Coordinates of C-alpha atoms in Angstrom, one line a residue:
M1 CA 46.7 -20.5 1.1
K2 CA 43.1 -20.8 -0.1
H3 CA 42.3 -20.9 -3.8
H4 CA 38.5 -21.5 -3.9
G5 CA 37.0 -22.0 -7.3
Q6 CA 40.3 -22.6 -9.0
R7 CA 40.5 -25.3 -11.7
R8 CA 43.8 -27.3 -11.4
Q9 CA 45.6 -28.1 -14.6
P10 CA 47.2 -31.5 -15.3
R11 CA 50.7 -32.1 -13.9
T12 CA 52.0 -32.2 -17.5
L13 CA 51.7 -28.5 -17.4
A14 CA 54.6 -28.3 -15.0
A15 CA 56.8 -30.4 -17.3
A16 CA 55.9 -28.2 -20.3
L17 CA 56.7 -25.1 -18.4
I18 CA 60.0 -26.5 -17.2
F19 CA 60.9 -27.2 -20.8
A20 CA 59.8 -23.8 -21.9
G21 CA 61.8 -22.2 -19.1
L22 CA 64.9 -24.1 -20.0
C23 CA 64.6 -23.1 -23.6
H24 CA 64.2 -19.5 -22.5
A25 CA 67.3 -19.8 -20.3
A26 CA 69.3 -21.3 -23.2
V27 CA 68.3 -18.5 -25.5
A28 CA 69.3 -15.9 -22.9
Q29 CA 72.7 -17.6 -22.5
G30 CA 73.2 -17.8 -26.3
T31 CA 72.6 -14.0 -26.7
G32 CA 74.8 -13.0 -23.8
G33 CA 72.0 -12.4 -21.4
A34 CA 71.9 -13.9 -17.9
A35 CA 70.0 -17.2 -17.7
K36 CA 66.9 -17.1 -15.6
P37 CA 65.3 -20.0 -13.7
P38 CA 62.2 -21.5 -15.4
I39 CA 58.8 -20.6 -14.2
V40 CA 57.2 -23.9 -12.9
L41 CA 53.5 -23.6 -12.1
D42 CA 51.4 -25.9 -9.9
S43 CA 48.2 -24.4 -11.3
T44 CA 46.7 -21.5 -13.3
G45 CA 43.2 -20.4 -13.9
A46 CA 40.7 -17.6 -13.2
F47 CA 37.4 -16.9 -11.4
E48 CA 34.9 -14.2 -10.9
V49 CA 34.1 -12.7 -7.5
G50 CA 31.6 -10.4 -5.9
G51 CA 28.9 -8.6 -7.9
K52 CA 25.1 -9.0 -7.8
V53 CA 22.2 -10.3 -9.9
V54 CA 19.6 -7.8 -11.2
S55 CA 16.2 -8.6 -12.7
K56 CA 14.8 -7.1 -15.8
P57 CA 12.1 -4.4 -15.0
G58 CA 8.7 -5.9 -15.7
D59 CA 10.2 -9.4 -16.3
P60 CA 11.8 -10.7 -13.1
G61 CA 12.5 -14.0 -14.8
Q62 CA 15.2 -12.4 -16.9
T63 CA 18.4 -11.6 -14.9
L64 CA 21.9 -10.2 -15.4
S65 CA 24.9 -11.2 -13.2
C66 CA 27.0 -8.0 -13.1
D67 CA 29.4 -5.8 -11.2
H68 CA 31.8 -8.6 -10.3
G69 CA 35.6 -8.7 -10.4
Y70 CA 37.8 -11.1 -12.3
V71 CA 40.9 -12.8 -10.9
E72 CA 43.4 -14.6 -13.0
Y73 CA 45.9 -16.6 -10.9
F74 CA 49.3 -18.3 -11.3
I75 CA 50.5 -20.6 -8.5
P76 CA 54.2 -21.6 -8.5
A77 CA 55.0 -25.3 -7.7
K78 CA 57.2 -24.0 -4.9
K79 CA 55.3 -21.0 -3.5
R80 CA 55.7 -18.4 -0.8
S81 CA 53.1 -18.1 1.8
V82 CA 51.9 -14.7 0.8
G83 CA 50.7 -13.9 -2.7
L84 CA 50.7 -10.7 -4.7
I85 CA 47.6 -9.3 -6.3
L86 CA 48.5 -7.0 -9.1
W87 CA 46.0 -4.2 -9.0
H88 CA 45.9 -1.9 -12.0
S89 CA 44.4 1.4 -12.8
S90 CA 45.5 1.5 -16.5
S91 CA 45.2 -2.2 -17.3
T92 CA 46.6 -5.6 -16.3
K93 CA 48.9 -5.3 -19.3
V94 CA 51.3 -3.0 -17.4
W95 CA 52.1 -5.9 -15.0
E96 CA 52.7 -8.5 -17.8
N97 CA 55.5 -6.8 -19.8
R98 CA 58.0 -4.0 -19.8
W99 CA 57.4 -1.2 -22.2
D100 CA 59.8 -2.8 -24.7
G101 CA 58.2 -6.2 -24.4
G102 CA 60.7 -7.5 -21.8
E103 CA 59.7 -9.4 -18.6
G104 CA 57.1 -7.7 -16.4
Y105 CA 56.3 -8.0 -12.7
K106 CA 54.1 -11.0 -13.3
S107 CA 57.0 -13.2 -14.4
I108 CA 59.6 -11.5 -12.2
F109 CA 57.8 -12.4 -9.1
L110 CA 56.6 -15.8 -10.3
R111 CA 60.3 -16.7 -10.6
K112 CA 60.7 -15.6 -7.0
G113 CA 58.0 -18.0 -5.9
Y114 CA 55.1 -15.6 -5.2
P115 CA 51.6 -16.7 -6.2
V116 CA 50.4 -13.9 -8.6
Y117 CA 46.9 -12.7 -9.1
L118 CA 45.9 -10.3 -11.9
W119 CA 42.8 -8.3 -10.9
D120 CA 40.2 -6.6 -13.1
G121 CA 37.7 -4.7 -11.0
P122 CA 34.0 -4.3 -11.9
R123 CA 33.1 -2.6 -15.1
V124 CA 36.6 -2.7 -16.6
G125 CA 38.7 -5.2 -18.6
R126 CA 37.5 -8.8 -18.3
A127 CA 34.8 -7.8 -15.7
N128 CA 32.9 -5.3 -17.9
W129 CA 29.4 -6.5 -17.2
S130 CA 27.8 -3.4 -15.5
C131 CA 24.6 -3.5 -13.6
E132 CA 23.9 0.1 -14.8
P133 CA 23.9 1.7 -18.3
I134 CA 27.3 3.0 -19.4
T135 CA 27.8 5.4 -22.2
Y136 CA 31.1 5.2 -24.0
T137 CA 32.1 8.4 -25.7
P138 CA 35.5 8.3 -27.5
D139 CA 38.0 10.7 -25.9
Y140 CA 41.4 11.7 -27.1
F141 CA 43.8 10.2 -24.5
D142 CA 47.1 9.5 -26.3
Q143 CA 48.8 12.8 -25.6
R144 CA 47.2 13.0 -22.2
N145 CA 48.6 9.6 -21.3
F146 CA 52.0 10.9 -22.3
V147 CA 51.8 13.8 -19.8
A148 CA 49.9 12.0 -17.1
W149 CA 52.4 9.1 -17.1
R150 CA 55.3 11.7 -16.9
F151 CA 57.0 10.6 -20.1
G152 CA 57.4 14.4 -20.6
V153 CA 55.9 17.7 -19.7
T154 CA 54.4 18.1 -23.2
Y155 CA 54.0 15.6 -26.1
P156 CA 56.2 14.4 -27.7
N157 CA 59.1 15.9 -25.7
W158 CA 60.5 13.1 -23.7
H159 CA 62.2 13.7 -20.3
P160 CA 65.9 13.3 -20.5
G161 CA 67.1 10.1 -19.0
L162 CA 63.6 8.5 -19.0
Q163 CA 63.5 4.8 -18.4
F164 CA 61.2 4.3 -21.5
P165 CA 62.4 3.2 -24.9
S166 CA 61.6 6.7 -26.3
G167 CA 63.1 5.9 -29.7
D168 CA 60.9 2.8 -30.2
A169 CA 57.6 3.9 -31.8
R170 CA 56.2 0.4 -31.2
A171 CA 56.7 0.7 -27.5
W172 CA 54.8 4.0 -27.4
E173 CA 52.0 2.5 -29.5
Q174 CA 51.7 -0.5 -27.2
A175 CA 51.8 1.7 -24.0
T176 CA 49.0 4.0 -25.0
R177 CA 46.8 1.1 -26.4
A178 CA 47.2 -0.8 -23.0
R179 CA 44.9 1.5 -21.1
Y180 CA 41.3 0.6 -20.2
D181 CA 38.5 3.1 -19.9
E182 CA 38.2 4.1 -16.3
F183 CA 35.6 5.6 -13.9
D184 CA 37.6 7.6 -11.4
T185 CA 34.8 8.6 -9.0
L186 CA 34.3 7.8 -5.4
D187 CA 31.1 5.8 -6.3
N188 CA 33.0 3.6 -8.7
A189 CA 35.9 3.2 -6.3
L190 CA 33.5 2.0 -3.6
L191 CA 31.8 -0.3 -6.1
Q192 CA 35.1 -1.9 -7.0
A193 CA 36.0 -2.1 -3.3
E194 CA 33.0 -4.3 -2.6
A195 CA 34.3 -6.9 -5.0
G196 CA 37.9 -6.2 -4.1
G197 CA 37.3 -7.0 -0.5
Q198 CA 35.6 -10.2 -1.4
A199 CA 38.5 -11.1 -3.6
I200 CA 41.0 -10.6 -0.7
D201 CA 38.8 -12.8 1.6
K202 CA 38.7 -15.5 -1.1
I203 CA 42.3 -15.6 -2.2
G204 CA 44.1 -15.8 1.2
P205 CA 47.1 -13.9 2.6
V206 CA 48.1 -11.3 0.0
V207 CA 50.0 -8.1 -0.6
A208 CA 48.3 -5.7 -3.1
L209 CA 50.7 -4.2 -5.6
T210 CA 48.8 -1.3 -7.1
N211 CA 49.2 1.4 -9.8
S212 CA 47.7 4.9 -9.9
A213 CA 44.1 5.0 -8.7
G214 CA 44.3 1.2 -8.0
G215 CA 46.0 2.3 -4.8
W216 CA 42.9 4.2 -3.6
R217 CA 40.7 1.2 -4.5
A218 CA 43.0 -1.2 -2.6
L219 CA 42.8 1.0 0.5
L220 CA 39.0 1.0 0.3
S221 CA 38.9 -2.8 -0.4
A222 CA 41.0 -3.4 2.7
L223 CA 38.2 -1.6 4.6
K224 CA 35.6 -3.8 3.0
A225 CA 37.3 -7.2 3.5
K226 CA 35.9 -9.2 6.4
G227 CA 39.0 -11.1 7.3
D228 CA 42.7 -10.1 7.8
N229 CA 44.1 -11.5 4.5
M230 CA 45.4 -8.1 3.4
K231 CA 49.1 -8.3 4.6
G232 CA 50.4 -5.2 2.9
I233 CA 49.9 -2.6 0.2
V234 CA 52.6 -1.3 -2.1
A235 CA 51.0 1.5 -4.1
Y236 CA 52.9 2.8 -7.1
E237 CA 51.9 6.5 -7.5
T238 CA 48.3 6.6 -6.1
P239 CA 46.6 10.0 -6.4
G240 CA 43.7 8.8 -4.2
F241 CA 43.7 8.4 -0.4
V242 CA 41.3 7.8 2.5
F243 CA 41.7 9.6 5.8
P244 CA 40.0 9.4 9.2
E245 CA 37.2 11.9 9.7
G246 CA 38.5 15.2 11.1
E247 CA 42.2 14.5 10.1
G248 CA 44.1 15.3 6.9
P249 CA 42.8 17.4 4.0
T250 CA 39.2 18.3 3.5
P251 CA 37.3 15.5 1.8
E252 CA 36.4 16.0 -1.8
P253 CA 33.9 13.2 -2.5
K254 CA 32.9 14.6 -5.9
A255 CA 36.5 15.1 -7.1
P256 CA 38.4 12.4 -9.1
F257 CA 40.4 10.4 -6.6
G258 CA 38.8 12.1 -3.6
P259 CA 40.2 12.2 -1.0
N260 CA 37.4 10.7 1.1
A261 CA 37.0 10.2 4.8
V262 CA 35.8 7.4 7.0
P263 CA 35.3 7.0 10.8
L264 CA 38.5 6.5 12.7
A265 CA 37.4 3.1 13.9
E266 CA 37.2 2.0 10.2
F267 CA 40.4 3.8 9.2
M268 CA 42.2 1.8 11.9
K269 CA 42.0 -1.3 9.7
L270 CA 44.7 0.4 7.5
T271 CA 47.1 0.4 10.5
K272 CA 47.1 -3.4 10.8
F273 CA 49.5 -4.1 7.9
P274 CA 52.5 -2.3 6.3
I275 CA 52.0 0.2 3.5
Q276 CA 54.6 1.6 1.1
L277 CA 53.7 4.5 -1.2
V278 CA 56.2 4.6 -4.1
F279 CA 56.9 7.4 -6.6
G280 CA 59.2 7.6 -9.6
D281 CA 61.1 10.6 -11.0
Y282 CA 60.1 14.0 -12.3
T283 CA 57.2 14.4 -9.8
D284 CA 58.2 18.1 -9.4
S285 CA 57.4 18.6 -13.0
S286 CA 53.8 17.7 -12.7
P287 CA 51.3 19.5 -10.3
I288 CA 49.1 16.4 -9.8
W289 CA 52.0 14.1 -8.9
A290 CA 53.7 16.8 -6.7
K291 CA 50.4 17.0 -4.8
S292 CA 50.1 13.2 -4.6
V293 CA 53.6 13.0 -3.0
K294 CA 52.5 15.6 -0.4
L295 CA 49.3 13.7 0.3
A296 CA 51.2 10.5 0.6
R297 CA 53.4 11.9 3.3
T298 CA 50.3 13.3 5.1
F299 CA 48.6 9.9 4.9
C300 CA 51.6 8.1 6.3
E301 CA 52.0 10.6 9.1
I302 CA 48.4 10.1 10.2
A303 CA 48.5 6.3 9.8
N304 CA 51.7 6.1 11.8
R305 CA 50.3 8.4 14.5
H306 CA 47.6 5.8 15.0
G307 CA 50.0 2.9 15.2
G308 CA 50.4 2.1 11.5
D309 CA 53.5 1.1 9.5
C310 CA 53.5 3.4 6.5
E311 CA 56.4 4.9 4.5
V312 CA 56.9 6.9 1.3
L313 CA 59.6 5.9 -1.1
L314 CA 60.9 8.2 -3.9
L315 CA 62.9 6.0 -6.3
P316 CA 65.5 8.7 -6.9
D317 CA 66.3 8.6 -3.2
V318 CA 67.6 5.1 -3.6
G319 CA 69.5 5.9 -6.8
L320 CA 66.8 5.0 -9.4
R321 CA 66.5 7.8 -11.8
G322 CA 64.3 8.3 -14.9
N323 CA 61.2 6.3 -13.8
S324 CA 57.8 7.2 -15.1
H325 CA 54.4 7.0 -13.4
I326 CA 54.4 3.2 -14.2
A327 CA 57.9 2.4 -12.9
F328 CA 57.4 -1.3 -12.8
A329 CA 57.1 -1.4 -16.6
D330 CA 60.1 0.8 -17.2
L331 CA 63.4 -0.4 -18.6
N332 CA 64.9 -0.7 -15.1
N333 CA 62.0 -2.6 -13.7
E334 CA 64.2 -5.3 -12.3
A335 CA 65.9 -2.7 -10.1
V336 CA 62.5 -1.4 -9.1
A337 CA 61.4 -4.9 -8.3
E338 CA 64.5 -5.4 -6.1
E339 CA 63.4 -2.5 -3.9
L340 CA 60.0 -4.2 -3.5
S341 CA 61.8 -7.5 -2.6
K342 CA 63.8 -5.6 0.1
W343 CA 60.5 -4.2 1.5
L344 CA 58.8 -7.7 1.5
H345 CA 61.8 -9.1 3.3
R346 CA 61.9 -6.4 5.9
K347 CA 58.2 -7.0 6.6
G348 CA 58.6 -10.7 6.9
L349 CA 56.4 -11.3 3.8
D350 CA 58.8 -13.4 1.7
K351 CA 58.7 -16.7 3.6
F352 CA 58.0 -19.9 1.6
A353 CA 55.0 -22.0 2.6
G354 CA 55.9 -24.3 5.5
E355 CA 58.7 -22.0 6.9

């Protein structure tokens, strides 16, 4: 697997991580928890990718490097041949920890041997240099997050059986602070796709794990990538889709999350790798998510009609109840991760390097 631009850390890092992992395992055993294998890394680091350089009007000697993405990477000492790029819509925080502070997808899948890449797209998070003026106006999102993430129909009335520590005020405070300011327009999705496609080309074989509108951006990034490094997409609750022209719903390029349409020849790129569209519980209680499930089924029907490999997974259908919009950060995220592991195995994407 290629890792251009990565800065390798000294081998003493591996020894330190082994020690830290063994200490973690000892603590888990001492408190009655199951011991977990240590996370042993060969390297870790970060790099920027994509973007452009713009000159100051009237003074071309002054420039700004902007609209790039940011990739933070963690490479296990014993690694699988396909990595996972964790593609957020709310923020990278949701991949790092469970809502109660427990282990998130980043650590879960590093323990399984997958190289992990945390992605910040242009103009958000650690890639916030914009080539254009951006006006930030404070909005009042806390209660809207509660409803949009399906913690309940109205704030603060939690869904019964929710896989969120609803009695933990600190967990709710951490969840709502985790979100980045977003720009959910087609123009922004296409901007992020330019850098996202270059990131896929640079990283090597990878499966995109996405959340919310990150799924739409990953689909568009797969269209922008020049090579065939995108080996799969598992999209947790995307509201945005891309369809071939003349098929599916009417395009709405000015609406948040589209959908948008591309020529069939371009759409065919999305039929070259497997796609799984995953939804949690309570989708019937929310018009936007009920609509998204319906769109997901339509997308898969069209992709499969053109030779693709696309499926929709509702977590309650496999016995996982109570999951929110961000299922991989819920209290049962290890069970949710096991469903992903099953999918990776079925698609032959879990082999170790050299196998």
